[in-house]
């Protein structure tokens, strides 16, 4: 029987292949987790912006005036701008709304869709009403 000392080339290649497979799996998990984190952050950001828009409109709606609330989507620049009675309330998203006038004398169904440049989107469907 021969006295074998050291590691053979086949054993080194097998160990390298095994380490390579483990590293590829670890990198894949890390990259997928990173992408999911970015998507989650973008979704949270657009939901927070939608909540802010609704809260600003609701706050204005509940004031005791008879003036109609006018929403305008300014599309001239690169980021679109959402204006309420001429004041900017949001920018940097693509806005699509079927409700641009909110009258205070009746309940108003409000729909707004926001889209970001990271393919995140959020739809708002609510009704503004108050006791008269």
Tab-separated table of N, CA and C in Angstrom:
chain	number	residue	atom	x	y	z
A	1	UNK	N	0.837	-1.162	0.000
A	1	UNK	CA	0.000	0.000	0.000
A	1	UNK	C	0.889	1.235	0.000
A	2	UNK	N	0.452	2.227	-0.775
A	2	UNK	CA	1.246	3.449	-0.897
A	2	UNK	C	0.881	4.447	0.194
A	3	UNK	N	1.857	5.179	0.599
A	3	UNK	CA	1.651	6.224	1.589
A	3	UNK	C	1.265	7.493	0.845
A	4	UNK	N	0.006	7.912	0.990
A	4	UNK	CA	-0.465	9.113	0.299
A	4	UNK	C	-0.437	10.291	1.243
A	5	UNK	N	0.279	11.315	0.838
A	5	UNK	CA	0.348	12.542	1.624
A	5	UNK	C	-0.192	13.681	0.776
A	6	UNK	N	-0.914	14.611	1.407
A	6	UNK	CA	-1.420	15.783	0.694
A	6	UNK	C	-2.786	15.541	0.077
A	7	UNK	N	-3.124	16.484	-0.742
A	7	UNK	CA	-4.453	16.477	-1.362
A	7	UNK	C	-4.276	16.326	-2.860
A	8	UNK	N	-5.104	15.494	-3.453
A	8	UNK	CA	-5.005	15.287	-4.891
A	8	UNK	C	-5.707	16.420	-5.640
A	9	UNK	N	-5.434	16.546	-6.894
A	9	UNK	CA	-6.023	17.572	-7.740
A	9	UNK	C	-7.536	17.400	-7.834
A	10	UNK	N	-7.993	16.181	-7.882
A	10	UNK	CA	-9.433	15.911	-7.958
A	10	UNK	C	-10.132	16.409	-6.682
A	11	UNK	N	-9.520	16.198	-5.545
A	11	UNK	CA	-10.114	16.662	-4.285
A	11	UNK	C	-10.171	18.190	-4.236
A	12	UNK	N	-9.149	18.864	-4.725
A	12	UNK	CA	-9.141	20.327	-4.747
A	12	UNK	C	-10.227	20.840	-5.673
A	13	UNK	N	-10.346	20.236	-6.855
A	13	UNK	CA	-11.374	20.663	-7.810
A	13	UNK	C	-12.783	20.438	-7.246
A	14	UNK	N	-12.988	19.327	-6.569
A	14	UNK	CA	-14.299	19.047	-5.972
A	14	UNK	C	-14.624	20.063	-4.878
A	15	UNK	N	-13.633	20.405	-4.066
A	15	UNK	CA	-13.840	21.394	-2.999
A	15	UNK	C	-14.138	22.765	-3.595
A	16	UNK	N	-13.416	23.151	-4.642
A	16	UNK	CA	-13.664	24.442	-5.297
A	16	UNK	C	-15.061	24.492	-5.925
A	17	UNK	N	-15.473	23.396	-6.537
A	17	UNK	CA	-16.809	23.344	-7.135
A	17	UNK	C	-17.881	23.487	-6.061
A	18	UNK	N	-17.686	22.822	-4.955
A	18	UNK	CA	-18.650	22.904	-3.848
A	18	UNK	C	-18.711	24.316	-3.270
A	19	UNK	N	-17.560	24.938	-3.071
A	19	UNK	CA	-17.513	26.313	-2.556
A	19	UNK	C	-18.156	27.263	-3.568
A	20	UNK	N	-17.913	27.044	-4.860
A	20	UNK	CA	-18.514	27.881	-5.911
A	20	UNK	C	-20.031	27.808	-5.906
A	21	UNK	N	-20.563	26.616	-5.746
A	21	UNK	CA	-22.023	26.442	-5.696
A	21	UNK	C	-22.606	27.135	-4.471
A	22	UNK	N	-21.969	26.984	-3.334
A	22	UNK	CA	-22.445	27.634	-2.106
A	22	UNK	C	-22.402	29.153	-2.254
A	23	UNK	N	-21.329	29.682	-2.836
A	23	UNK	CA	-21.206	31.132	-3.024
A	23	UNK	C	-22.267	31.650	-3.997
A	24	UNK	N	-22.521	30.905	-5.078
A	24	UNK	CA	-23.533	31.325	-6.050
A	24	UNK	C	-24.913	31.391	-5.396
A	25	UNK	N	-25.222	30.415	-4.559
A	25	UNK	CA	-26.507	30.427	-3.849
A	25	UNK	C	-26.596	31.599	-2.880
A	26	UNK	N	-25.503	31.857	-2.170
A	26	UNK	CA	-25.499	32.963	-1.205
A	26	UNK	C	-25.653	34.307	-1.909
A	27	UNK	N	-24.971	34.507	-3.027
A	27	UNK	CA	-25.089	35.760	-3.787
A	27	UNK	C	-26.496	35.905	-4.349
A	28	UNK	N	-27.057	34.831	-4.836
A	28	UNK	CA	-28.417	34.861	-5.382
A	28	UNK	C	-29.427	35.270	-4.314
A	29	UNK	N	-29.319	34.714	-3.125
A	29	UNK	CA	-30.220	35.066	-2.029
A	29	UNK	C	-30.049	36.536	-1.655
A	30	UNK	N	-28.811	37.007	-1.600
A	30	UNK	CA	-28.538	38.402	-1.254
A	30	UNK	C	-29.120	39.353	-2.293
A	31	UNK	N	-28.911	39.065	-3.585
A	31	UNK	CA	-29.412	39.941	-4.656
A	31	UNK	C	-30.933	39.965	-4.657
A	32	UNK	N	-31.567	38.807	-4.519
A	32	UNK	CA	-33.039	38.770	-4.494
A	32	UNK	C	-33.590	39.504	-3.275
A	33	UNK	N	-32.942	39.366	-2.153
A	33	UNK	CA	-33.371	40.088	-0.953
A	33	UNK	C	-33.215	41.587	-1.114
A	34	UNK	N	-32.148	42.005	-1.742
A	34	UNK	CA	-31.918	43.426	-1.981
A	34	UNK	C	-32.978	44.006	-2.922
A	35	UNK	N	-33.301	43.279	-3.988
A	35	UNK	CA	-34.340	43.741	-4.920
A	35	UNK	C	-35.699	43.807	-4.233
A	36	UNK	N	-36.007	42.834	-3.406
A	36	UNK	CA	-37.283	42.841	-2.684
A	36	UNK	C	-37.344	44.021	-1.723
A	37	UNK	N	-36.234	44.344	-1.101
A	37	UNK	CA	-36.190	45.486	-0.192
A	37	UNK	C	-36.440	46.793	-0.938
A	38	UNK	N	-35.841	46.942	-2.099
A	38	UNK	CA	-36.046	48.154	-2.909
A	38	UNK	C	-37.510	48.266	-3.334
A	39	UNK	N	-38.112	47.162	-3.777
A	39	UNK	CA	-39.533	47.175	-4.172
A	39	UNK	C	-40.415	47.516	-2.987
A	40	UNK	N	-40.125	46.938	-1.843
A	40	UNK	CA	-40.915	47.199	-0.645
A	40	UNK	C	-40.828	48.663	-0.231
A	41	UNK	N	-39.636	49.225	-0.292
A	41	UNK	CA	-39.445	50.629	0.055
A	41	UNK	C	-40.201	51.534	-0.916
A	42	UNK	N	-40.148	51.220	-2.206
A	42	UNK	CA	-40.866	52.018	-3.204
A	42	UNK	C	-42.372	51.932	-2.977
A	43	UNK	N	-42.868	50.746	-2.653
A	43	UNK	CA	-44.303	50.593	-2.383
A	43	UNK	C	-44.712	51.369	-1.137
A	44	UNK	N	-43.895	51.318	-0.094
A	44	UNK	CA	-44.203	52.086	1.119
A	44	UNK	C	-44.209	53.574	0.844
A	45	UNK	N	-43.252	54.028	0.072
A	45	UNK	CA	-43.141	55.463	-0.236
A	45	UNK	C	-44.372	55.946	-1.004
A	46	UNK	N	-44.815	55.168	-1.988
A	46	UNK	CA	-45.965	55.606	-2.788
A	46	UNK	C	-47.261	55.526	-1.969
A	47	UNK	N	-47.367	54.552	-1.057
A	47	UNK	CA	-48.539	54.480	-0.181
A	47	UNK	C	-48.566	55.658	0.784
A	48	UNK	N	-47.404	56.041	1.307
A	48	UNK	CA	-47.344	57.198	2.196
A	48	UNK	C	-47.725	58.476	1.447
A	49	UNK	N	-47.282	58.603	0.213
A	49	UNK	CA	-47.637	59.782	-0.586
A	49	UNK	C	-49.139	59.813	-0.854
A	50	UNK	N	-49.722	58.651	-1.143
A	50	UNK	CA	-51.171	58.581	-1.368
A	50	UNK	C	-51.930	58.954	-0.094
A	51	UNK	N	-51.483	58.459	1.043
A	51	UNK	CA	-52.131	58.821	2.317
A	51	UNK	C	-52.021	60.309	2.589
A	52	UNK	N	-50.877	60.895	2.281
A	52	UNK	CA	-50.685	62.324	2.482
A	52	UNK	C	-51.644	63.126	1.591
A	53	UNK	N	-51.763	62.730	0.331
A	53	UNK	CA	-52.656	63.433	-0.592
A	53	UNK	C	-54.088	63.393	-0.085
A	54	UNK	N	-54.542	62.218	0.320
A	54	UNK	CA	-55.920	62.088	0.819
A	54	UNK	C	-56.112	62.924	2.078
A	55	UNK	N	-55.132	62.930	2.950
A	55	UNK	CA	-55.257	63.702	4.197
A	55	UNK	C	-55.310	65.201	3.922
A	56	UNK	N	-54.519	65.688	2.983
A	56	UNK	CA	-54.549	67.114	2.631
A	56	UNK	C	-55.904	67.482	2.041
A	57	UNK	N	-56.413	66.651	1.143
A	57	UNK	CA	-57.724	66.927	0.538
A	57	UNK	C	-58.819	66.833	1.594
A	58	UNK	N	-58.758	65.830	2.458
A	58	UNK	CA	-59.768	65.676	3.510
A	58	UNK	C	-59.771	66.876	4.444
A	59	UNK	N	-58.594	67.335	4.809
A	59	UNK	CA	-58.479	68.489	5.695
A	59	UNK	C	-59.129	69.720	5.062
A	60	UNK	N	-58.875	69.922	3.783
A	60	UNK	CA	-59.477	71.059	3.080
A	60	UNK	C	-60.990	70.872	2.941
A	61	UNK	N	-61.407	69.633	2.697
A	61	UNK	CA	-62.829	69.330	2.508
A	61	UNK	C	-63.631	69.614	3.782
A	62	UNK	N	-63.052	69.341	4.939
A	62	UNK	CA	-63.778	69.493	6.200
A	62	UNK	C	-63.872	70.940	6.688
A	63	UNK	N	-63.173	71.845	6.035
A	63	UNK	CA	-63.293	73.254	6.420
A	63	UNK	C	-64.700	73.752	6.102
A	64	UNK	N	-65.188	74.664	6.896
A	64	UNK	CA	-66.559	75.157	6.725
A	64	UNK	C	-66.624	76.299	5.725
A	65	UNK	N	-66.332	76.000	4.475
A	65	UNK	CA	-66.516	76.976	3.408
A	65	UNK	C	-67.328	76.304	2.312
A	66	UNK	N	-67.830	77.101	1.408
A	66	UNK	CA	-68.651	76.532	0.332
A	66	UNK	C	-67.869	76.414	-0.971
A	67	UNK	N	-66.629	76.799	-0.953
A	67	UNK	CA	-65.829	76.785	-2.177
A	67	UNK	C	-65.548	75.353	-2.631
A	68	UNK	N	-65.574	75.146	-3.930
A	68	UNK	CA	-65.284	73.846	-4.521
A	68	UNK	C	-63.774	73.616	-4.521
A	69	UNK	N	-63.370	72.402	-4.237
A	69	UNK	CA	-61.952	72.056	-4.261
A	69	UNK	C	-61.613	71.613	-5.678
A	70	UNK	N	-60.637	72.287	-6.263
A	70	UNK	CA	-60.242	71.987	-7.633
A	70	UNK	C	-58.871	71.335	-7.634
A	71	UNK	N	-58.816	70.136	-8.171
A	71	UNK	CA	-57.544	69.432	-8.333
A	71	UNK	C	-57.101	69.570	-9.782
A	72	UNK	N	-55.797	69.739	-9.959
A	72	UNK	CA	-55.251	69.891	-11.297
A	72	UNK	C	-53.964	69.087	-11.382
A	73	UNK	N	-53.813	68.378	-12.474
A	73	UNK	CA	-52.591	67.611	-12.711
A	73	UNK	C	-51.807	68.343	-13.786
A	74	UNK	N	-50.666	68.883	-13.393
A	74	UNK	CA	-49.822	69.654	-14.310
A	74	UNK	C	-48.814	68.705	-14.932
A	75	UNK	N	-48.902	68.528	-16.243
A	75	UNK	CA	-48.071	67.536	-16.920
A	75	UNK	C	-46.979	68.139	-17.773
A	76	UNK	N	-46.730	69.444	-17.680
A	76	UNK	CA	-45.749	70.095	-18.541
A	76	UNK	C	-44.322	69.654	-18.296
A	77	UNK	N	-43.922	69.499	-17.061
A	77	UNK	CA	-42.538	69.154	-16.732
A	77	UNK	C	-42.311	67.661	-16.695
A	78	UNK	N	-41.095	67.282	-16.363
A	78	UNK	CA	-40.752	65.874	-16.287
A	78	UNK	C	-41.522	65.167	-15.173
A	79	UNK	N	-41.428	65.627	-13.909
A	79	UNK	CA	-42.338	65.026	-12.927
A	79	UNK	C	-43.671	65.764	-12.972
A	80	UNK	N	-44.757	65.013	-12.947
A	80	UNK	CA	-46.067	65.643	-12.898
A	80	UNK	C	-46.279	66.263	-11.525
A	81	UNK	N	-47.127	67.284	-11.480
A	81	UNK	CA	-47.408	67.992	-10.235
A	81	UNK	C	-48.909	67.943	-9.992
A	82	UNK	N	-49.301	67.622	-8.756
A	82	UNK	CA	-50.704	67.629	-8.362
A	82	UNK	C	-50.962	68.905	-7.571
A	83	UNK	N	-51.886	69.718	-8.079
A	83	UNK	CA	-52.226	70.986	-7.444
A	83	UNK	C	-53.631	70.902	-6.871
A	84	UNK	N	-53.825	71.544	-5.713
A	84	UNK	CA	-55.153	71.669	-5.121
A	84	UNK	C	-55.403	73.165	-4.936
A	85	UNK	N	-56.397	73.674	-5.632
A	85	UNK	CA	-56.711	75.108	-5.612
A	85	UNK	C	-55.463	75.946	-5.882
A	86	UNK	N	-54.639	75.501	-6.818
A	86	UNK	CA	-53.457	76.239	-7.230
A	86	UNK	C	-52.211	75.989	-6.403
A	87	UNK	N	-52.327	75.250	-5.289
A	87	UNK	CA	-51.166	74.969	-4.442
A	87	UNK	C	-50.674	73.542	-4.688
A	88	UNK	N	-49.354	73.402	-4.776
A	88	UNK	CA	-48.769	72.085	-5.014
A	88	UNK	C	-48.905	71.221	-3.764
A	89	UNK	N	-49.432	70.012	-3.951
A	89	UNK	CA	-49.501	69.085	-2.823
A	89	UNK	C	-48.675	67.822	-3.054
A	90	UNK	N	-48.293	67.553	-4.308
A	90	UNK	CA	-47.485	66.370	-4.571
A	90	UNK	C	-46.814	66.511	-5.936
A	91	UNK	N	-45.654	65.884	-6.069
A	91	UNK	CA	-44.966	65.879	-7.361
A	91	UNK	C	-44.067	64.655	-7.459
A	92	UNK	N	-43.664	64.349	-8.672
A	92	UNK	CA	-42.717	63.266	-8.885
A	92	UNK	C	-43.356	61.933	-9.225
A	93	UNK	N	-44.653	61.922	-9.389
A	93	UNK	CA	-45.359	60.690	-9.745
A	93	UNK	C	-46.198	60.957	-10.987
A	94	UNK	N	-46.668	59.891	-11.617
A	94	UNK	CA	-47.655	60.030	-12.679
A	94	UNK	C	-49.017	59.901	-12.017
A	95	UNK	N	-49.850	60.907	-12.190
A	95	UNK	CA	-51.163	60.936	-11.553
A	95	UNK	C	-52.244	60.675	-12.599
A	96	UNK	N	-53.266	59.963	-12.189
A	96	UNK	CA	-54.426	59.743	-13.033
A	96	UNK	C	-55.646	59.786	-12.124
A	97	UNK	N	-56.536	60.752	-12.368
A	97	UNK	CA	-57.697	60.893	-11.496
A	97	UNK	C	-58.943	61.124	-12.315
A	98	UNK	N	-60.030	60.532	-11.871
A	98	UNK	CA	-61.323	60.784	-12.512
A	98	UNK	C	-62.068	61.904	-11.799
A	99	UNK	N	-61.611	62.284	-10.628
A	99	UNK	CA	-62.274	63.318	-9.828
A	99	UNK	C	-61.354	64.520	-9.732
A	100	UNK	N	-61.721	65.613	-10.408
A	100	UNK	CA	-60.895	66.809	-10.350
A	100	UNK	C	-61.614	67.976	-9.680
A	101	UNK	N	-62.910	67.845	-9.465
A	101	UNK	CA	-63.677	68.853	-8.723
A	101	UNK	C	-64.379	68.164	-7.564
A	102	UNK	N	-64.198	68.704	-6.376
A	102	UNK	CA	-64.831	68.134	-5.191
A	102	UNK	C	-65.747	69.201	-4.609
A	103	UNK	N	-67.039	68.956	-4.742
A	103	UNK	CA	-68.025	69.891	-4.200
A	103	UNK	C	-68.355	69.480	-2.775
A	104	UNK	N	-68.535	70.458	-1.925
A	104	UNK	CA	-68.775	70.175	-0.509
A	104	UNK	C	-70.247	69.932	-0.192
A	105	UNK	N	-71.133	70.108	-1.148
A	105	UNK	CA	-72.563	69.974	-0.872
A	105	UNK	C	-73.060	68.539	-1.008
A	106	UNK	N	-72.236	67.661	-1.505
A	106	UNK	CA	-72.648	66.266	-1.662
A	106	UNK	C	-71.457	65.348	-1.424
A	107	UNK	N	-71.750	64.078	-1.220
A	107	UNK	CA	-70.675	63.095	-1.070
A	107	UNK	C	-69.985	62.922	-2.423
A	108	UNK	N	-68.672	62.839	-2.385
A	108	UNK	CA	-67.898	62.765	-3.620
A	108	UNK	C	-67.027	61.519	-3.598
A	109	UNK	N	-67.171	60.688	-4.616
A	109	UNK	CA	-66.280	59.542	-4.764
A	109	UNK	C	-64.987	60.034	-5.388
A	110	UNK	N	-63.885	59.667	-4.771
A	110	UNK	CA	-62.577	60.149	-5.197
A	110	UNK	C	-61.716	58.969	-5.611
A	111	UNK	N	-61.184	59.046	-6.808
A	111	UNK	CA	-60.283	58.012	-7.335
A	111	UNK	C	-59.015	58.681	-7.826
A	112	UNK	N	-57.893	58.137	-7.430
A	112	UNK	CA	-56.601	58.650	-7.877
A	112	UNK	C	-55.640	57.486	-7.972
A	113	UNK	N	-54.885	57.462	-9.053
A	113	UNK	CA	-53.866	56.423	-9.223
A	113	UNK	C	-52.509	57.102	-9.331
A	114	UNK	N	-51.568	56.638	-8.543
A	114	UNK	CA	-50.200	57.151	-8.568
A	114	UNK	C	-49.298	56.067	-9.133
A	115	UNK	N	-48.374	56.476	-9.985
A	115	UNK	CA	-47.361	55.554	-10.506
A	115	UNK	C	-46.007	56.214	-10.343
A	116	UNK	N	-45.035	55.433	-9.896
A	116	UNK	CA	-43.679	55.964	-9.754
A	116	UNK	C	-42.816	55.462	-10.900
A	117	UNK	N	-41.624	56.014	-11.004
A	117	UNK	CA	-40.724	55.585	-12.065
A	117	UNK	C	-40.091	54.230	-11.780
A	118	UNK	N	-40.332	53.646	-10.593
A	118	UNK	CA	-39.826	52.310	-10.271
A	118	UNK	C	-40.914	51.256	-10.446
A	119	UNK	N	-41.911	51.565	-11.260
A	119	UNK	CA	-43.027	50.664	-11.557
A	119	UNK	C	-43.876	50.325	-10.342
A	120	UNK	N	-43.838	51.167	-9.333
A	120	UNK	CA	-44.749	51.008	-8.198
A	120	UNK	C	-46.001	51.808	-8.505
A	121	UNK	N	-47.122	51.296	-8.068
A	121	UNK	CA	-48.356	52.050	-8.255
A	121	UNK	C	-49.279	51.820	-7.077
A	122	UNK	N	-50.153	52.789	-6.880
A	122	UNK	CA	-51.101	52.703	-5.776
A	122	UNK	C	-52.390	53.384	-6.196
A	123	UNK	N	-53.507	52.751	-5.927
A	123	UNK	CA	-54.811	53.317	-6.252
A	123	UNK	C	-55.514	53.768	-4.984
A	124	UNK	N	-56.110	54.934	-5.072
A	124	UNK	CA	-56.919	55.457	-3.972
A	124	UNK	C	-58.366	55.444	-4.441
A	125	UNK	N	-59.216	54.840	-3.677
A	125	UNK	CA	-60.654	54.876	-3.936
A	125	UNK	C	-61.335	55.154	-2.615
A	126	UNK	N	-61.873	56.365	-2.471
A	126	UNK	CA	-62.503	56.740	-1.216
A	126	UNK	C	-63.662	57.679	-1.510
A	127	UNK	N	-64.399	58.013	-0.483
A	127	UNK	CA	-65.507	58.967	-0.606
A	127	UNK	C	-65.322	60.044	0.437
A	128	UNK	N	-65.412	61.285	-0.023
A	128	UNK	CA	-65.378	62.417	0.908
A	128	UNK	C	-66.801	62.784	1.245
A	129	UNK	N	-67.091	62.826	2.537
A	129	UNK	CA	-68.431	63.222	2.976
A	129	UNK	C	-68.317	63.804	4.360
A	130	UNK	N	-69.302	64.613	4.710
A	130	UNK	CA	-69.345	65.131	6.068
A	130	UNK	C	-70.796	65.351	6.439
A	131	UNK	N	-71.047	65.368	7.722
A	131	UNK	CA	-72.401	65.599	8.187
A	131	UNK	C	-72.763	67.043	7.912
A	132	UNK	N	-73.941	67.241	7.401
A	132	UNK	CA	-74.389	68.594	7.078
A	132	UNK	C	-75.425	69.037	8.072
